[in-house]
Tab-separated table of C-alpha atoms in Angstrom:
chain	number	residue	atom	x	y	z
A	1	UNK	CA	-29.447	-12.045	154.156
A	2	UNK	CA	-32.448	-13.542	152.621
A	3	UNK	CA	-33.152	-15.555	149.488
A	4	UNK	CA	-35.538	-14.487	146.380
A	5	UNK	CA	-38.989	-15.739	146.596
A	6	UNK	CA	-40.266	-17.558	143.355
A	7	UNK	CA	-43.820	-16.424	144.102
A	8	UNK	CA	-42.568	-12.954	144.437
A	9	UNK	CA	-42.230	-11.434	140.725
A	10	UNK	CA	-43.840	-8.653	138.143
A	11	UNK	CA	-44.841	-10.499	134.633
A	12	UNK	CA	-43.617	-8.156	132.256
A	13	UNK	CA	-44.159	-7.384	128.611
A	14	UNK	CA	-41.548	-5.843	126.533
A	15	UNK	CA	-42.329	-4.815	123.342
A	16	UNK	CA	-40.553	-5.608	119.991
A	17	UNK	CA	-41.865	-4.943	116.683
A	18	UNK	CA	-43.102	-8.212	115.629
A	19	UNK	CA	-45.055	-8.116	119.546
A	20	UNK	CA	-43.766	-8.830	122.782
A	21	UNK	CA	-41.143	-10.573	124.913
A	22	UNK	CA	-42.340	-11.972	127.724
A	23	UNK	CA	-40.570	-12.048	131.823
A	24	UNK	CA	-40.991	-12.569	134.899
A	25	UNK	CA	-38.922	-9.465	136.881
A	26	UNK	CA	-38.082	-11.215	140.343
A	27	UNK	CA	-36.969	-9.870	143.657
A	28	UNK	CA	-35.742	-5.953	143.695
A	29	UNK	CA	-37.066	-4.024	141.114
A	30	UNK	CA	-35.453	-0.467	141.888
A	31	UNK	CA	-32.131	-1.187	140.385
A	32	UNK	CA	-31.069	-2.815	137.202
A	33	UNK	CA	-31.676	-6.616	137.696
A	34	UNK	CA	-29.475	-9.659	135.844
A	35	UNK	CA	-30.783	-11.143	133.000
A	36	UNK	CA	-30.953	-14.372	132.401
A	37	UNK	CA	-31.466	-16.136	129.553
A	38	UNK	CA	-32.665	-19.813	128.788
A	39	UNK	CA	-31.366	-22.432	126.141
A	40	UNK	CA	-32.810	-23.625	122.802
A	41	UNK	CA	-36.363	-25.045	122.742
A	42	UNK	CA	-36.270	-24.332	126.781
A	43	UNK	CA	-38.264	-20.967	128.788
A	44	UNK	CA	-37.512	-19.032	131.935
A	45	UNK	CA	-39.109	-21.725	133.693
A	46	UNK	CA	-35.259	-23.074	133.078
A	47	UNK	CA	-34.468	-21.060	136.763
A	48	UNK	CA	-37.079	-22.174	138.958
A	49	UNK	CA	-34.606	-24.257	141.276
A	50	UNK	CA	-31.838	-21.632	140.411
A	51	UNK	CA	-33.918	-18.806	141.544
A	52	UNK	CA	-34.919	-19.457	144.854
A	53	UNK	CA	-31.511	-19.677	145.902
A	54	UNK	CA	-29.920	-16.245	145.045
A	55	UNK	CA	-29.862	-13.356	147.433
A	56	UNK	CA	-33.182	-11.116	147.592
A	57	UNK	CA	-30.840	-8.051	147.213
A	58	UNK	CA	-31.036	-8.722	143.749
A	59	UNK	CA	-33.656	-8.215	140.343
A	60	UNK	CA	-33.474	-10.975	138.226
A	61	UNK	CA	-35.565	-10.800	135.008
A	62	UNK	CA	-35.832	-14.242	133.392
A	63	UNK	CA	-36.752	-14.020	129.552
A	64	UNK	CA	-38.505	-15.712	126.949
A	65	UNK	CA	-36.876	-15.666	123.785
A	66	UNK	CA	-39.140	-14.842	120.515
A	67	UNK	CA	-40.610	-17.849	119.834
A	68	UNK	CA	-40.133	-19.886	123.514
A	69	UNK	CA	-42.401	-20.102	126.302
A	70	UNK	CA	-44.502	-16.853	126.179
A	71	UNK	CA	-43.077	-14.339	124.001
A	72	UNK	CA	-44.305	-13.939	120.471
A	73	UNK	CA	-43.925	-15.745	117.344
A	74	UNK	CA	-41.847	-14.229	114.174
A	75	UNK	CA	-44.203	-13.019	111.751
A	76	UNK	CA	-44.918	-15.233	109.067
A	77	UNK	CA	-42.056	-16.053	106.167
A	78	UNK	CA	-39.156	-15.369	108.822
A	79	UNK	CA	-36.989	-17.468	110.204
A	80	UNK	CA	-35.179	-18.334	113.646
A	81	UNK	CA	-31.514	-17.540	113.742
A	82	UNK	CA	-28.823	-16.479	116.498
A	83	UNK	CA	-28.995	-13.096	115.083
A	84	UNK	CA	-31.894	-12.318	116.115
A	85	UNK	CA	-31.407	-13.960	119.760
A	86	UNK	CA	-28.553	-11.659	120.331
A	87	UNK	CA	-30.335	-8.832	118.871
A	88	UNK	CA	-33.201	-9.679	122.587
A	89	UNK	CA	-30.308	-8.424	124.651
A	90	UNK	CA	-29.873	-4.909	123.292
A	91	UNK	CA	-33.662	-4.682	122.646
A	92	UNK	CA	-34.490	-5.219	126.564
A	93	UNK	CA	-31.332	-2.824	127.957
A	94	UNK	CA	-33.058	0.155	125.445
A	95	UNK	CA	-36.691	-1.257	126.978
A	96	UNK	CA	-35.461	0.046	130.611
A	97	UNK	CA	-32.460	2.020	129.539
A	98	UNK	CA	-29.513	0.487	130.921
A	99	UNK	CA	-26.142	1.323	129.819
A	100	UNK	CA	-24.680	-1.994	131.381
A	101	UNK	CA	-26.045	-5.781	131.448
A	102	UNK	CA	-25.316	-8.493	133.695
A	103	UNK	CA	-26.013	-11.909	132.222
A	104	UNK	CA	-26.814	-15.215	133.131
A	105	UNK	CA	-27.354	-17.953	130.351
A	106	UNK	CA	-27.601	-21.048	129.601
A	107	UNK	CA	-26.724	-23.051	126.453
A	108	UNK	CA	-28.394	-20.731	123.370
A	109	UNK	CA	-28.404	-18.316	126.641
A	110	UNK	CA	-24.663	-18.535	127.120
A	111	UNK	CA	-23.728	-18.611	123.564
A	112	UNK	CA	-25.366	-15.308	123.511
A	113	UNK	CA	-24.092	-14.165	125.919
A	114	UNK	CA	-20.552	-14.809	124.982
A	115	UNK	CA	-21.291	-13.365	121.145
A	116	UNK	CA	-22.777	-10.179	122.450
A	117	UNK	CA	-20.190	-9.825	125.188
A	118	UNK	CA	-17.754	-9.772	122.527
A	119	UNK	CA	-19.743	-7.261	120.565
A	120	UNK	CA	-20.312	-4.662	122.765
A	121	UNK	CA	-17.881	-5.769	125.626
A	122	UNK	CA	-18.292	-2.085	127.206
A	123	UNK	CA	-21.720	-2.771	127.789
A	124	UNK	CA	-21.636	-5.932	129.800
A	125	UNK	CA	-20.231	-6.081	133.545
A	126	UNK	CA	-20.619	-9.576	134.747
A	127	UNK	CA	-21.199	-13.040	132.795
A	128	UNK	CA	-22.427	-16.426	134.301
A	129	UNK	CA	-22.278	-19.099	131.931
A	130	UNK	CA	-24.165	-22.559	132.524
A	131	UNK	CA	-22.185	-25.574	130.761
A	132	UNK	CA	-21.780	-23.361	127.356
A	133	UNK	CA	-19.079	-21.153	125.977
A	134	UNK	CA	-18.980	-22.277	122.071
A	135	UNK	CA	-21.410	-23.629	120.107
A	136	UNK	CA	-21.508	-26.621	118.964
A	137	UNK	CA	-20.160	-26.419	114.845
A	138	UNK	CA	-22.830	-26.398	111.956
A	139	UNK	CA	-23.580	-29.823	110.837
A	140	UNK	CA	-24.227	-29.768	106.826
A	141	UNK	CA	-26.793	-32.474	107.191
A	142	UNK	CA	-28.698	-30.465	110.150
A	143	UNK	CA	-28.296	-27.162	107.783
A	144	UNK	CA	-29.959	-29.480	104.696
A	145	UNK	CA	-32.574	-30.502	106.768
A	146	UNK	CA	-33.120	-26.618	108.359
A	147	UNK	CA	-34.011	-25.228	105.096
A	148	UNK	CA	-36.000	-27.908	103.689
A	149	UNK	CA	-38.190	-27.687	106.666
A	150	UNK	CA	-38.392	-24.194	106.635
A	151	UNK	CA	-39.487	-24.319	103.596
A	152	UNK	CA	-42.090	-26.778	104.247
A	153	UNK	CA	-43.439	-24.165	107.051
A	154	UNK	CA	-43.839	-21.563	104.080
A	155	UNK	CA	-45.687	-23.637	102.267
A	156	UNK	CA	-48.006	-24.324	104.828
A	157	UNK	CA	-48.268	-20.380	105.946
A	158	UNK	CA	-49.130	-19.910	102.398
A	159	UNK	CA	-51.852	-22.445	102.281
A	160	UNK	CA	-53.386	-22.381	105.488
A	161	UNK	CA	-52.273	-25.431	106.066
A	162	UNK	CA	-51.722	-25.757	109.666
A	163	UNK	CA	-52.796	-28.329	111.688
A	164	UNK	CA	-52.571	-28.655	115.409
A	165	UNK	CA	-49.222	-29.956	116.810
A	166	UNK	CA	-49.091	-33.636	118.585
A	167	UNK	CA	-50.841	-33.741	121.969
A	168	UNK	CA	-49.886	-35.431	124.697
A	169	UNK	CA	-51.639	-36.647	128.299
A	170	UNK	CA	-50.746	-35.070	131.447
A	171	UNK	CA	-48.583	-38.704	132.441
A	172	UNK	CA	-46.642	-38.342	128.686
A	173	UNK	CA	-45.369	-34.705	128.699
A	174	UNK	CA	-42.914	-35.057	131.016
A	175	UNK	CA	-41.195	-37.783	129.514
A	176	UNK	CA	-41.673	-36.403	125.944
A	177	UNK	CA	-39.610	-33.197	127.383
A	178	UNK	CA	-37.152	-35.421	129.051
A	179	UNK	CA	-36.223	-37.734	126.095
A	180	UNK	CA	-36.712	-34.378	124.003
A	181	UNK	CA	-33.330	-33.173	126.275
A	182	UNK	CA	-31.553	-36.367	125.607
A	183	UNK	CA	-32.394	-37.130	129.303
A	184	UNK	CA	-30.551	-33.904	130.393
A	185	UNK	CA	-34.012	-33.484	132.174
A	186	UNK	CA	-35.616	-35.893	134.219
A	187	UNK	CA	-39.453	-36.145	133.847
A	188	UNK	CA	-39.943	-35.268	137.628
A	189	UNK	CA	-38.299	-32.062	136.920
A	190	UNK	CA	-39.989	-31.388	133.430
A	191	UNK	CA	-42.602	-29.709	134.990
A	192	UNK	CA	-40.215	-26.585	135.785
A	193	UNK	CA	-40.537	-26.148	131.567
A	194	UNK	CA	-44.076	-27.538	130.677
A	195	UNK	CA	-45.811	-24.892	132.835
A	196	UNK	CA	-44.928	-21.974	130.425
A	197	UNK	CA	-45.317	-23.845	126.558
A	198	UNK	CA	-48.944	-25.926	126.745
A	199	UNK	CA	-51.774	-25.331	125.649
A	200	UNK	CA	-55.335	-27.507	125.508
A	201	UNK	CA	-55.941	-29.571	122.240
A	202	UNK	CA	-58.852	-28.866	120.702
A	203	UNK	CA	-59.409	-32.319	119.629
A	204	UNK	CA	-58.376	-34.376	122.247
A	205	UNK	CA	-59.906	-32.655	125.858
A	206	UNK	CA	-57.549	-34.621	127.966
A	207	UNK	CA	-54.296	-33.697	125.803
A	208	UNK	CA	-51.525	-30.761	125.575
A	209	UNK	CA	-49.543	-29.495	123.372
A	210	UNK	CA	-46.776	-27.859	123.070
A	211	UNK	CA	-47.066	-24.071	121.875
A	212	UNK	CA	-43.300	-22.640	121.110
A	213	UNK	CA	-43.082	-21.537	117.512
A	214	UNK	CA	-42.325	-25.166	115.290
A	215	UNK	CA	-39.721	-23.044	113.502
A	216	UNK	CA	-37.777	-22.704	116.301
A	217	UNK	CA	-36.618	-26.355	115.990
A	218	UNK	CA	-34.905	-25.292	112.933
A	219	UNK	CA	-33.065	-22.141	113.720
A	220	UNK	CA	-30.316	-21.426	112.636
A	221	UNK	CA	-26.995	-20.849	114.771
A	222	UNK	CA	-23.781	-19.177	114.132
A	223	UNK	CA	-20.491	-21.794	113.209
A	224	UNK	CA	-17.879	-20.457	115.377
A	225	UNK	CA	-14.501	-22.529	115.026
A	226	UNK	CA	-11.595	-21.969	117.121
A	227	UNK	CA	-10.230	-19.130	115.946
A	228	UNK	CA	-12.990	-16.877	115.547
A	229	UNK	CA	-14.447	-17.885	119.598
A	230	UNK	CA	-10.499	-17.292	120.455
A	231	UNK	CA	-10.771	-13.430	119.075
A	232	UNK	CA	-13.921	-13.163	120.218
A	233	UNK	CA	-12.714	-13.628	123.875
A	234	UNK	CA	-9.777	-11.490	123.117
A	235	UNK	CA	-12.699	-8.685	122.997
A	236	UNK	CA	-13.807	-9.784	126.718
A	237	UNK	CA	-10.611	-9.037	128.582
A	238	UNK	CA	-10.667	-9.000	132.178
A	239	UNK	CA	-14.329	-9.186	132.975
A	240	UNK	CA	-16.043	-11.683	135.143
A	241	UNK	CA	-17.010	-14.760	133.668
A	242	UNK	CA	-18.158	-17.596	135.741
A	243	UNK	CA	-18.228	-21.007	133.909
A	244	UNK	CA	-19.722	-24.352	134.921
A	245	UNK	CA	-19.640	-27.586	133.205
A	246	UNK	CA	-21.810	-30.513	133.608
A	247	UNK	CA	-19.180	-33.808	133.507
A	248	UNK	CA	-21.782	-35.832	132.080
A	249	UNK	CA	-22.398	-33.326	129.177
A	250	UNK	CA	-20.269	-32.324	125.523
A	251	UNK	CA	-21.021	-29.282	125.658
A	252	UNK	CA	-17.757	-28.054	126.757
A	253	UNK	CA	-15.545	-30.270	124.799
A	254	UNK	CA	-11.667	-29.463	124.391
A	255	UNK	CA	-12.200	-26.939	121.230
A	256	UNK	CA	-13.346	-24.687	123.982
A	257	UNK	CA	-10.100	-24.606	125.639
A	258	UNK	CA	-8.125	-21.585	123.797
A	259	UNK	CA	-11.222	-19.159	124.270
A	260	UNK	CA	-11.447	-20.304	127.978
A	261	UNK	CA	-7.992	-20.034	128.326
A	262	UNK	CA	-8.067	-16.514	126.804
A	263	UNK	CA	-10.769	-15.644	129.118
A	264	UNK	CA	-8.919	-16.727	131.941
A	265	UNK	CA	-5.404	-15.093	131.269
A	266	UNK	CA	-4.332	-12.567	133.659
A	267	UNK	CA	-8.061	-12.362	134.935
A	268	UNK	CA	-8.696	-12.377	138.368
A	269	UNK	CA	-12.784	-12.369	137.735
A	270	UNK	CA	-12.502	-15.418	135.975
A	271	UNK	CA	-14.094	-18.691	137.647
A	272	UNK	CA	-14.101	-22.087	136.268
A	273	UNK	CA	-16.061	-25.230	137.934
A	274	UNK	CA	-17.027	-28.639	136.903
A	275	UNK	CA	-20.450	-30.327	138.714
A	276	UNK	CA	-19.703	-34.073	138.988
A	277	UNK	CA	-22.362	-35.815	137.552
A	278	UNK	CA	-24.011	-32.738	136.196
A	279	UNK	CA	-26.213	-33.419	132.979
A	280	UNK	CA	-26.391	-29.860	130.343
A	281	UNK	CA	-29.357	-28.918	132.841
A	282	UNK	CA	-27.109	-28.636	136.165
A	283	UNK	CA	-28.805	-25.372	137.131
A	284	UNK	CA	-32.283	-27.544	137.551
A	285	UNK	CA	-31.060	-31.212	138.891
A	286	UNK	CA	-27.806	-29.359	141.008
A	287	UNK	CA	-29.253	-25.799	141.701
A	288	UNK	CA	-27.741	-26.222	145.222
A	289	UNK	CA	-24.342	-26.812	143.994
A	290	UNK	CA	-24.194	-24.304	140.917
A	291	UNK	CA	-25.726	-21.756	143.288
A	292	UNK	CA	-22.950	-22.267	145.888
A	293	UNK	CA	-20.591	-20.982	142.955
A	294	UNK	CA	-22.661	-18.587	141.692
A	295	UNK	CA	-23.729	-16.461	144.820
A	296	UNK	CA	-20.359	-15.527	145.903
A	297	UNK	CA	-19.548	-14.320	142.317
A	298	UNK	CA	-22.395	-12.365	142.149
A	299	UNK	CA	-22.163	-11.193	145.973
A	300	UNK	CA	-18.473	-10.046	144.578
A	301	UNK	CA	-18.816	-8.618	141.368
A	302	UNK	CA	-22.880	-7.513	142.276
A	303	UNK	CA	-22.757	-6.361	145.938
A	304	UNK	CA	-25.844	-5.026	147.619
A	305	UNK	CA	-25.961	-1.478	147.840
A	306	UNK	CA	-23.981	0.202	150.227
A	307	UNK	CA	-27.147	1.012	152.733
A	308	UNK	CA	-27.816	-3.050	153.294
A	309	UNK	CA	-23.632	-3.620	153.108
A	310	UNK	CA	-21.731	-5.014	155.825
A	311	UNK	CA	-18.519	-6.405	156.450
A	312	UNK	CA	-19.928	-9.414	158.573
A	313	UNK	CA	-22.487	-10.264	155.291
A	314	UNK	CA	-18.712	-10.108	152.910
A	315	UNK	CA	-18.324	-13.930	151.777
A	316	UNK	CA	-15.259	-15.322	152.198
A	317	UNK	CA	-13.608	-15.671	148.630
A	318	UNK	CA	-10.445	-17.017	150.210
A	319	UNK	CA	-11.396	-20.560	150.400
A	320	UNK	CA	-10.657	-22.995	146.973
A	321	UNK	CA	-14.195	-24.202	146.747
A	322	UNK	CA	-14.866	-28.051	145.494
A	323	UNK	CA	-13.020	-28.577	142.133
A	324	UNK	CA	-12.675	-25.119	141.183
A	325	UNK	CA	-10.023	-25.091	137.758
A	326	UNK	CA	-7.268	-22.871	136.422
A	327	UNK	CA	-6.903	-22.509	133.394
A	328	UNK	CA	-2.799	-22.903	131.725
A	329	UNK	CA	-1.091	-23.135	128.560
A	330	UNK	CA	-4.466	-24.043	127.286
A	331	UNK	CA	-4.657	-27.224	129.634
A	332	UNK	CA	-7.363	-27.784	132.374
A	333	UNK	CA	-5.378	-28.259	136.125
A	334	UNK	CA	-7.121	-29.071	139.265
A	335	UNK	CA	-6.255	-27.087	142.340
């Protein structure tokens, strides 16, 4: 069995009524394909390493969320929020009318994931989440400074007032990106998300700049505390849900632990690993190793269709594969 080609894809358009969401549909395209979906400020460019990796049995349609990378802006006067992130997922299952979703996300990706999996937990048959379950909780002074800015953007709708973002040279961009990810990214690796969100500067001929919406910077995201993400996952019984955490990176910190554990109860689908070293970008500096957990659970709980399924091409799920983690009495134990 072969692995997906990065060169081999359909750009797609899917239309929303403020425009279009933008994709790249890779690998099979006669049977419903996983989505994934990419974190805040980030693109589909987010899966380049990831991509190449998985088997060419599958579709995968990488995303753009409104506002990132490719797909259109909010009209004027509106605002980011997780709300409307969610709302991508049932937009794009009506687009090609799928009753069922597979999902792969990562940080805003994963979050949604998780919220619209416990939404409409019928509707969703397989979950990979990439060092995310929770969010992080609202800060007041980050909420302060959301609306004041947002306000500022009115203003500046209102006047005309726009002026063209900072530019950057070729040499700059990827370490603007890089510090821009608290270093999650390297710069050498930056160029896996610049390719989708530049655009020339008008004033400076040998600059870029970046072209996601500035109001994304400012969305607004859903405060989850403990209790609400533990009845959330009581809504996502027994599915499979594939987690991996970064060590380097908070954002799996202990509040997590009752959802996860929740998750995890009596749930043979569940799957919990931990990259050593990984930064909240694993799936672009460790694609190797997140893909070594992540093709056997899709291989399982995905299969190819009967016609190209053997028993010899079966992956052996038997082994206890490098720090794999159950999950008891709300406590983290290594097998």
């Amino acid at each position: 069995m072969g692995t997906l080609s990065l060169s081999d894809f359909e750009a797609v358009k899917i239309p929303v009524p403020w425009g279009h969401i933008s994709g790249r549909w890779y690998g099979n395209r006669n049977e419903r394909p996983i989505l994934a979906i990419h974190g805040w400020l980030d693109n589909l460019g987010t899966f380049d390493r990831l991509i190449p990796l998985l088997p060419d049995y599958l579709g995968v349609l990488c995303i753009d969320l409104p506002g990132h990378g490719r797909s259109s802006h909010l009209p004027p006067g509106m605002y980011y929020s997780v709300y409307e992130y969610v709302f991508t997922i049932p937009l794009v299952m009506k687009e090609y009318g799928w009753s069922k979703v597979s999902l792969i996300g990562h940080s805003l990706g994963g979050v949604l994931s998780f919220i619209y999996a416990s939404l409409a937990p019928h509707t969703v048959d397989m979950i990979v989440s990439l060092d995310i379950l929770l969010p992080l909780r609202n800060d007041i002074d980050y909420m302060d400074l959301s609306i004041e800015k947002q306000l500022v953007n009115v203003e500046r709708q209102k006047l005309g007032n726009y002026i063209e973002p900072p530019s950057y040279t070729h040499n700059q961009l990827g370490k603007v990106l890089a510090a821009g990810s608290f270093n999650s990214v390297s710069p050498e690796l930056a160029k896996h998300l610049l390719h989708r969100q530049l655009a020339k500067s008008k004033l400076y001929p040998e600059r870029f700049y970046f072209t996601r919406d500035i109001r994304v910077k400012y969305y607004h995201y859903i405060d989850i505390d403990d209790s609400l993400g533990a009845e959330m996952a009581r809504r996502i019984i027994k599915k499979p849900y594939l987690i991996i955490k970064g060590s380097l990176s908070p954002y799996l910190s202990v509040r997590n632990n009752e959802a996860i554990s929740i998750l995890a109860k009596d749930n043979p689908h569940f799957e919990f690993y931990e990259v050593e070293n990984g930064t909240h970008h694993l799936h672009l500096h460790a694609a190797e190793e997140c893909a070594g957990y992540i093709v056997p659970f899709i291989q399982h709980h995905r299969p190819p269709a009967m016609t190209s399924w053997t028993v010899a091409g079966k992956e052996d799920r038997s082994r206890k594969p490098k720090r794999f983690f159950t999950w008891t009495n709300k406590k983290r134990s290594k097998l």
